[in-house]
Amino acid sequence: MRAQRLDDEQLDRIFAALSDRTRRRILLRLRSGPATVTELTALAGLSQPAVSKHCKVLEEAGLVRPERDAQRIHRIIELAPLIRAAVFVSQFEVQVDARLDRLEAHLQSGTDEE
Amino acid sequence: MRAQRLDDEQLDRIFAALSDRTRRRILLRLRSGPATVTELTALAGLSQPAVSKHCKVLEEAGLVRPERDAQRIHRIIELAPLIRAAVFVSQFEVQVDARLDRLEAHLQSGTDEE
DNA sequence: GTCGTACATTGCCAAGTGGTTATAGAACTG
DNA sequence: CAGTTCTATAACCACTTGGCAATGTACGAC
């Protein structure tokens, strides 16, 4: 079935995008609103081209959308691929306790700026 | 913080393991019980060494555990890393409707054998 | 012991990844 | 216009990945 192929390719890109900690940090940052490559570069502690590359990977996975504002380009997080990932994982009947979620989320955001 | 490092490394491996469709198929297969490399090789349509490699990747991500039974080695799925992945995704407040879950899971397992 | 089966490991290759520096382009500023 | 800022692209590098065939190893059967 052809549709399955496309699905696989999407999940390939989504999980591959999530498999890099710099990209995960970028996504976590984008929860609190759009950011420019310059801002993300400061966060990542890498060169600007490196961050541009990461943004491109996130974009191709659909996790991020660019939006021009004059000479700045803001990256905006897109939740759809995260839902796809969550749906895949949910096939294993892994139920995450919502309270545990919030706890871990809090811990992680607390140690964000390592 | 050192703990964060370990966490990142784990998520790196988990998402990287999930980023390959062959490995995802293996995991989906293992939902219905342990399987040997030989069985998984038939499923994957790849060489036996290729499947062994995939199993090793899954093992290093903690997604799978080997268990000897005489000359056969059964792979057993481990849910803990999937929970870690789900917890990460849940930080984005992506809530997957449980009914939608089951629907998509059903569709995917229906088109499993390509 | 020898044979056969199941699996892992090795060696190889093409392609992809993640980083860098240097350069180019796009848009505002003066 | 020239200059500055923000971002993307190019070129390069070391390393990893995913596949293969060939070989090695571990175990049970005979």
mmCIF file of C-alpha atoms (C1' of nucleotides) in Angstrom:
data_model
loop_
_atom_site.group_PDB
_atom_site.id
_atom_site.type_symbol
_atom_site.label_atom_id
_atom_site.label_comp_id
_atom_site.label_asym_id
_atom_site.label_seq_id
_atom_site.Cartn_x
_atom_site.Cartn_y
_atom_site.Cartn_z
ATOM 1 C CA MET A 1 0.000 0.000 0.000
ATOM 2 C CA ARG A 2 1.425 3.336 -1.110
ATOM 3 C CA ALA A 3 0.012 5.342 1.786
ATOM 4 C CA GLN A 4 2.004 3.278 4.236
ATOM 5 C CA ARG A 5 5.189 4.249 2.446
ATOM 6 C CA LEU A 6 4.496 7.942 2.902
ATOM 7 C CA ASP A 7 3.627 7.331 6.505
ATOM 8 C CA ASP A 8 6.911 5.538 7.038
ATOM 9 C CA GLU A 9 8.867 8.330 5.397
ATOM 10 C CA GLN A 10 7.185 10.889 7.606
ATOM 11 C CA LEU A 11 7.881 8.927 10.771
ATOM 12 C CA ASP A 12 11.459 8.376 9.601
ATOM 13 C CA ARG A 13 11.963 12.123 9.380
ATOM 14 C CA ILE A 14 10.077 12.921 12.567
ATOM 15 C CA PHE A 15 11.948 10.477 14.773
ATOM 16 C CA ALA A 16 15.253 11.287 13.091
ATOM 17 C CA ALA A 17 14.643 14.965 13.788
ATOM 18 C CA LEU A 18 13.895 14.167 17.427
ATOM 19 C CA SER A 19 17.018 12.027 17.766
ATOM 20 C CA ASP A 20 19.321 15.021 18.137
ATOM 21 C CA ARG A 21 19.510 16.794 21.475
ATOM 22 C CA THR A 22 20.169 20.185 19.921
ATOM 23 C CA ARG A 23 16.999 19.876 17.898
ATOM 24 C CA ARG A 24 15.069 18.721 20.957
ATOM 25 C CA ARG A 25 16.327 21.759 22.861
ATOM 26 C CA ILE A 26 15.230 23.984 20.006
ATOM 27 C CA LEU A 27 11.750 22.467 20.063
ATOM 28 C CA LEU A 28 11.522 22.849 23.834
ATOM 29 C CA ARG A 29 12.516 26.469 23.444
ATOM 30 C CA LEU A 30 9.890 27.030 20.779
ATOM 31 C CA ARG A 31 7.165 25.967 23.190
ATOM 32 C CA SER A 32 7.398 29.420 24.698
ATOM 33 C CA GLY A 33 7.030 31.180 21.366
ATOM 34 C CA PRO A 34 8.731 31.740 17.991
ATOM 35 C CA ALA A 35 12.450 32.377 17.817
ATOM 36 C CA THR A 36 14.978 33.448 15.213
ATOM 37 C CA VAL A 37 18.051 31.492 14.176
ATOM 38 C CA THR A 38 20.179 34.082 15.946
ATOM 39 C CA GLU A 39 18.348 33.496 19.214
ATOM 40 C CA LEU A 40 18.542 29.739 18.798
ATOM 41 C CA THR A 41 22.257 29.995 18.022
ATOM 42 C CA ALA A 42 22.879 31.581 21.395
ATOM 43 C CA LEU A 43 20.874 28.823 23.040
ATOM 44 C CA ALA A 44 22.619 25.999 21.234
ATOM 45 C CA GLY A 45 26.194 27.179 21.644
ATOM 46 C CA LEU A 46 26.945 26.215 18.058
ATOM 47 C CA SER A 47 27.753 28.126 14.907
ATOM 48 C CA GLN A 48 24.942 29.873 13.097
ATOM 49 C CA PRO A 49 25.134 27.616 10.028
ATOM 50 C CA ALA A 50 24.871 24.568 12.263
ATOM 51 C CA VAL A 51 21.655 25.921 13.744
ATOM 52 C CA SER A 52 20.332 26.781 10.288
ATOM 53 C CA LYS A 53 20.923 23.178 9.309
ATOM 54 C CA HIS A 54 19.079 21.910 12.356
ATOM 55 C CA CYS A 55 16.175 24.186 11.543
ATOM 56 C CA LYS A 56 16.074 22.787 8.038
ATOM 57 C CA VAL A 57 15.894 19.246 9.379
ATOM 58 C CA LEU A 58 13.076 20.240 11.722
ATOM 59 C CA GLU A 59 11.330 21.974 8.836
ATOM 60 C CA GLU A 60 11.555 18.935 6.581
ATOM 61 C CA ALA A 61 10.052 16.863 9.367
ATOM 62 C CA GLY A 62 7.224 19.390 9.591
ATOM 63 C CA LEU A 63 8.083 20.158 13.185
ATOM 64 C CA VAL A 64 8.770 23.799 12.505
ATOM 65 C CA ARG A 65 7.470 26.477 10.151
ATOM 66 C CA PRO A 66 9.339 29.636 9.101
ATOM 67 C CA GLU A 67 7.663 33.018 9.107
ATOM 68 C CA ARG A 68 9.360 36.118 7.778
ATOM 69 C CA ASP A 69 9.202 39.350 9.711
ATOM 70 C CA ALA A 70 11.273 41.842 7.729
ATOM 71 C CA GLN A 71 14.858 40.586 7.756
ATOM 72 C CA ARG A 72 14.171 38.160 10.588
ATOM 73 C CA ILE A 73 12.728 34.713 10.132
ATOM 74 C CA HIS A 74 10.882 33.315 13.114
ATOM 75 C CA ARG A 75 10.550 29.555 13.582
ATOM 76 C CA ILE A 76 7.220 28.406 14.874
ATOM 77 C CA ILE A 77 6.640 24.956 16.305
ATOM 78 C CA GLU A 78 4.158 22.652 14.609
ATOM 79 C CA LEU A 79 2.479 20.006 16.722
ATOM 80 C CA ALA A 80 1.146 17.701 14.015
ATOM 81 C CA PRO A 81 4.317 15.588 13.688
ATOM 82 C CA LEU A 82 4.525 15.282 17.451
ATOM 83 C CA ILE A 83 0.999 13.921 17.402
ATOM 84 C CA ARG A 84 2.040 11.415 14.734
ATOM 85 C CA ALA A 85 4.919 10.334 16.948
ATOM 86 C CA ALA A 86 2.634 10.084 19.962
ATOM 87 C CA VAL A 87 0.155 8.015 17.979
ATOM 88 C CA PHE A 88 2.898 5.628 16.938
ATOM 89 C CA VAL A 89 4.042 5.168 20.510
ATOM 90 C CA SER A 90 0.464 4.772 21.681
ATOM 91 C CA GLN A 91 0.236 1.603 19.587
ATOM 92 C CA PHE A 92 2.230 -0.035 22.327
ATOM 93 C CA GLU A 93 -0.404 0.872 24.877
ATOM 94 C CA VAL A 94 2.041 2.935 26.797
ATOM 95 C CA GLN A 95 -0.054 5.222 28.912
ATOM 96 C CA VAL A 96 1.781 8.110 30.438
ATOM 97 C CA ASP A 97 0.383 9.359 33.685
ATOM 98 C CA ALA A 98 -0.492 12.995 33.153
ATOM 99 C CA ARG A 99 0.831 13.993 36.547
ATOM 100 C CA LEU A 100 4.114 12.208 35.904
ATOM 101 C CA ASP A 101 4.234 14.088 32.604
ATOM 102 C CA ARG A 102 4.041 17.421 34.278
ATOM 103 C CA LEU A 103 6.604 16.426 36.849
ATOM 104 C CA GLU A 104 9.144 15.294 34.279
ATOM 105 C CA ALA A 105 8.384 18.269 32.088
ATOM 106 C CA HIS A 106 9.056 20.524 34.999
ATOM 107 C CA LEU A 107 12.319 18.783 35.815
ATOM 108 C CA GLN A 108 13.468 18.954 32.215
ATOM 109 C CA SER A 109 12.586 22.612 31.710
ATOM 110 C CA GLY A 110 14.276 23.315 35.023
ATOM 111 C CA THR A 111 17.568 21.893 33.773
ATOM 112 C CA ASP A 112 17.074 23.281 30.311
ATOM 113 C CA GLU A 113 19.771 25.901 30.389
ATOM 114 C CA GLU A 114 22.608 23.505 31.164
ATOM 115 C CA MET B 1 23.842 18.780 35.375
ATOM 116 C CA ARG B 2 25.210 15.326 34.685
ATOM 117 C CA ALA B 3 21.849 13.547 34.902
ATOM 118 C CA GLN B 4 20.571 15.616 32.024
ATOM 119 C CA ARG B 5 23.414 14.372 29.882
ATOM 120 C CA LEU B 6 22.467 10.769 30.464
ATOM 121 C CA ASP B 7 18.869 11.601 29.765
ATOM 122 C CA ASP B 8 19.847 13.195 26.480
ATOM 123 C CA GLU B 9 21.952 10.228 25.482
ATOM 124 C CA GLN B 10 19.095 7.884 26.221
ATOM 125 C CA LEU B 11 16.623 9.936 24.197
ATOM 126 C CA ASP B 12 19.185 10.189 21.403
ATOM 127 C CA ARG B 13 19.329 6.424 21.180
ATOM 128 C CA ILE B 14 15.611 5.886 21.635
ATOM 129 C CA PHE B 15 14.528 8.301 18.916
ATOM 130 C CA ALA B 16 17.346 7.199 16.629
ATOM 131 C CA ALA B 17 16.218 3.598 17.052
ATOM 132 C CA LEU B 18 12.659 4.610 16.217
ATOM 133 C CA SER B 19 13.755 6.537 13.136
ATOM 134 C CA ASP B 20 14.156 3.413 11.012
ATOM 135 C CA ARG B 21 11.076 1.785 9.550
ATOM 136 C CA THR B 22 12.540 -1.700 9.729
ATOM 137 C CA ARG B 23 13.110 -1.270 13.442
ATOM 138 C CA ARG B 24 9.619 0.134 13.894
ATOM 139 C CA ARG B 25 8.189 -2.884 12.109
ATOM 140 C CA ILE B 26 10.196 -5.163 14.367
ATOM 141 C CA LEU B 27 8.827 -3.421 17.443
ATOM 142 C CA LEU B 28 5.275 -3.621 16.136
ATOM 143 C CA ARG B 29 5.791 -7.310 15.532
ATOM 144 C CA LEU B 30 7.104 -7.818 19.045
ATOM 145 C CA ARG B 31 3.888 -6.484 20.495
ATOM 146 C CA SER B 32 2.359 -9.883 19.801
ATOM 147 C CA GLY B 33 5.137 -11.750 21.593
ATOM 148 C CA PRO B 34 8.862 -12.554 21.461
ATOM 149 C CA ALA B 35 10.495 -13.438 18.167
ATOM 150 C CA THR B 36 13.826 -14.787 16.970
ATOM 151 C CA VAL B 37 16.146 -13.098 14.512
ATOM 152 C CA THR B 38 15.229 -15.735 11.974
ATOM 153 C CA GLU B 39 11.548 -14.875 12.265
ATOM 154 C CA LEU B 40 12.264 -11.173 12.096
ATOM 155 C CA THR B 41 14.470 -11.700 9.048
ATOM 156 C CA ALA B 42 11.548 -13.201 7.164
ATOM 157 C CA LEU B 43 9.396 -10.269 8.207
ATOM 158 C CA ALA B 44 11.945 -7.623 7.216
ATOM 159 C CA GLY B 45 12.974 -9.039 3.866
ATOM 160 C CA LEU B 46 16.609 -8.240 4.607
ATOM 161 C CA SER B 47 19.702 -10.302 5.226
ATOM 162 C CA GLN B 48 20.106 -11.946 8.618
ATOM 163 C CA PRO B 49 23.105 -9.815 9.576
ATOM 164 C CA ALA B 50 21.139 -6.683 8.794
ATOM 165 C CA VAL B 51 18.387 -7.772 11.164
ATOM 166 C CA SER B 52 20.950 -8.676 13.821
ATOM 167 C CA LYS B 53 22.313 -5.164 13.543
ATOM 168 C CA HIS B 54 18.860 -3.665 13.912
ATOM 169 C CA CYS B 55 18.276 -5.781 16.982
ATOM 170 C CA LYS B 56 21.510 -4.533 18.451
ATOM 171 C CA VAL B 57 20.456 -0.930 17.919
ATOM 172 C CA LEU B 58 17.114 -1.648 19.567
ATOM 173 C CA GLU B 59 18.901 -3.369 22.418
ATOM 174 C CA GLU B 60 21.265 -0.454 23.005
ATOM 175 C CA ALA B 61 18.254 1.825 23.141
ATOM 176 C CA GLY B 62 16.747 -0.515 25.733
ATOM 177 C CA LEU B 63 13.750 -1.172 23.520
ATOM 178 C CA VAL B 64 14.415 -4.870 23.323
ATOM 179 C CA ARG B 65 15.846 -7.539 25.587
ATOM 180 C CA PRO B 66 17.357 -10.860 24.455
ATOM 181 C CA GLU B 67 16.464 -14.127 26.149
ATOM 182 C CA ARG B 68 18.169 -17.373 25.278
ATOM 183 C CA ASP B 69 16.143 -20.514 24.784
ATOM 184 C CA ALA B 70 18.626 -23.220 23.826
ATOM 185 C CA GLN B 71 20.154 -22.175 20.528
ATOM 186 C CA ARG B 72 17.455 -19.639 19.855
ATOM 187 C CA ILE B 73 17.470 -16.101 21.183
ATOM 188 C CA HIS B 74 14.096 -14.468 21.572
ATOM 189 C CA ARG B 75 13.766 -10.686 21.505
ATOM 190 C CA ILE B 76 11.319 -9.259 23.964
ATOM 191 C CA ILE B 77 10.002 -5.733 23.751
ATOM 192 C CA GLU B 78 10.704 -3.334 26.619
ATOM 193 C CA LEU B 79 8.270 -0.499 27.162
ATOM 194 C CA ALA B 80 10.348 1.772 29.384
ATOM 195 C CA PRO B 81 12.078 3.647 26.526
ATOM 196 C CA LEU B 82 8.749 4.104 24.790
ATOM 197 C CA ILE B 83 7.462 5.694 27.953
ATOM 198 C CA ARG B 84 10.478 8.012 27.991
ATOM 199 C CA ALA B 85 9.706 8.987 24.414
ATOM 200 C CA ALA B 86 6.044 9.519 25.253
ATOM 201 C CA VAL B 87 7.000 11.665 28.236
ATOM 202 C CA PHE B 88 9.217 13.820 26.057
ATOM 203 C CA VAL B 89 6.452 14.344 23.534
ATOM 204 C CA SER B 90 3.957 15.038 26.305
ATOM 205 C CA GLN B 91 5.970 18.115 27.232
ATOM 206 C CA PHE B 92 4.403 19.750 24.223
ATOM 207 C CA GLU B 93 0.963 19.135 25.635
ATOM 208 C CA VAL B 94 0.065 16.993 22.723
ATOM 209 C CA GLN B 95 -2.843 14.955 23.911
ATOM 210 C CA VAL B 96 -3.706 12.023 21.757
ATOM 211 C CA ASP B 97 -7.315 11.027 21.895
ATOM 212 C CA ALA B 98 -7.372 7.439 23.096
ATOM 213 C CA ARG B 99 -10.057 6.478 20.613
ATOM 214 C CA LEU B 100 -8.105 8.020 17.751
ATOM 215 C CA ASP B 101 -5.120 6.040 19.000
ATOM 216 C CA ARG B 102 -6.896 2.779 18.691
ATOM 217 C CA LEU B 103 -8.238 3.687 15.288
ATOM 218 C CA GLU B 104 -4.831 4.583 13.879
ATOM 219 C CA ALA B 105 -3.226 1.608 15.567
ATOM 220 C CA HIS B 106 -5.801 -0.613 13.955
ATOM 221 C CA LEU B 107 -5.239 0.919 10.532
ATOM 222 C CA GLN B 108 -1.476 0.609 10.848
ATOM 223 C CA SER B 109 -1.532 -2.994 12.008
ATOM 224 C CA GLY B 110 -3.982 -3.698 9.195
ATOM 225 C CA THR B 111 -1.513 -2.473 6.576
ATOM 226 C CA ASP B 112 1.427 -3.929 8.418
ATOM 227 C CA GLU B 113 2.310 -6.557 5.905
ATOM 228 C CA GLU B 114 2.827 -3.894 3.235
ATOM 229 C "C1'" DG C 1 33.461 -36.161 17.878
ATOM 230 C "C1'" DT C 2 30.669 -34.206 13.340
ATOM 231 C "C1'" DC C 3 26.870 -32.039 11.293
ATOM 232 C "C1'" DG C 4 23.352 -28.584 11.075
ATOM 233 C "C1'" DT C 5 20.988 -24.567 12.749
ATOM 234 C "C1'" DA C 6 20.756 -19.970 14.799
ATOM 235 C "C1'" DC C 7 22.941 -15.956 15.522
ATOM 236 C "C1'" DA C 8 26.825 -12.603 15.899
ATOM 237 C "C1'" DT C 9 30.823 -10.456 14.080
ATOM 238 C "C1'" DT C 10 33.879 -8.766 10.541
ATOM 239 C "C1'" DG C 11 35.093 -6.250 6.531
ATOM 240 C "C1'" DC C 12 33.599 -3.574 3.003
ATOM 241 C "C1'" DC C 13 31.032 0.179 0.581
ATOM 242 C "C1'" DA C 14 27.860 4.124 -0.558
ATOM 243 C "C1'" DA C 15 25.287 7.468 1.537
ATOM 244 C "C1'" DG C 16 24.021 10.391 5.282
ATOM 245 C "C1'" DT C 17 25.035 13.426 9.495
ATOM 246 C "C1'" DG C 18 26.847 17.077 12.295
ATOM 247 C "C1'" DG C 19 30.166 20.142 12.778
ATOM 248 C "C1'" DT C 20 33.253 23.863 10.900
ATOM 249 C "C1'" DT C 21 34.732 28.262 8.000
ATOM 250 C "C1'" DA C 22 33.917 31.114 4.162
ATOM 251 C "C1'" DT C 23 30.776 33.141 1.112
ATOM 252 C "C1'" DA C 24 26.448 34.781 -0.745
ATOM 253 C "C1'" DG C 25 21.956 36.838 -0.517
ATOM 254 C "C1'" DA C 26 18.141 39.538 1.490
ATOM 255 C "C1'" DA C 27 16.410 43.291 3.989
ATOM 256 C "C1'" DC C 28 16.664 47.327 6.905
ATOM 257 C "C1'" DT C 29 19.598 51.813 8.130
ATOM 258 C "C1'" DG C 30 21.885 55.989 7.325
ATOM 259 C "C1'" DC D 1 24.287 54.499 -2.637
ATOM 260 C "C1'" DA D 2 27.286 51.892 1.262
ATOM 261 C "C1'" DG D 3 27.143 49.515 5.399
ATOM 262 C "C1'" DT D 4 25.072 46.345 8.787
ATOM 263 C "C1'" DT D 5 22.397 42.534 10.244
ATOM 264 C "C1'" DC D 6 20.209 38.135 9.677
ATOM 265 C "C1'" DT D 7 20.113 33.944 7.417
ATOM 266 C "C1'" DA D 8 21.156 30.510 3.898
ATOM 267 C "C1'" DT D 9 24.339 28.001 1.066
ATOM 268 C "C1'" DA D 10 28.722 25.920 -0.320
ATOM 269 C "C1'" DA D 11 32.725 23.272 0.467
ATOM 270 C "C1'" DC D 12 34.986 20.409 3.341
ATOM 271 C "C1'" DC D 13 35.897 17.025 7.115
ATOM 272 C "C1'" DA D 14 35.363 13.077 10.445
ATOM 273 C "C1'" DC D 15 32.118 9.995 11.792
ATOM 274 C "C1'" DT D 16 27.976 7.133 11.531
ATOM 275 C "C1'" DT D 17 24.541 4.282 9.222
ATOM 276 C "C1'" DG D 18 22.416 0.659 6.652
ATOM 277 C "C1'" DG D 19 23.104 -2.594 3.520
ATOM 278 C "C1'" DC D 20 25.745 -6.771 1.781
ATOM 279 C "C1'" DA D 21 28.707 -11.325 1.656
ATOM 280 C "C1'" DA D 22 31.772 -14.028 4.239
ATOM 281 C "C1'" DT D 23 33.218 -15.922 8.389
ATOM 282 C "C1'" DG D 24 33.044 -17.170 13.265
ATOM 283 C "C1'" DT D 25 30.674 -18.951 17.337
ATOM 284 C "C1'" DA D 26 27.385 -21.367 20.214
ATOM 285 C "C1'" DC D 27 24.226 -24.873 20.815
ATOM 286 C "C1'" DG D 28 21.612 -29.217 20.052
ATOM 287 C "C1'" DA D 29 21.268 -33.583 17.429
ATOM 288 C "C1'" DC D 30 23.276 -37.633 15.825
#
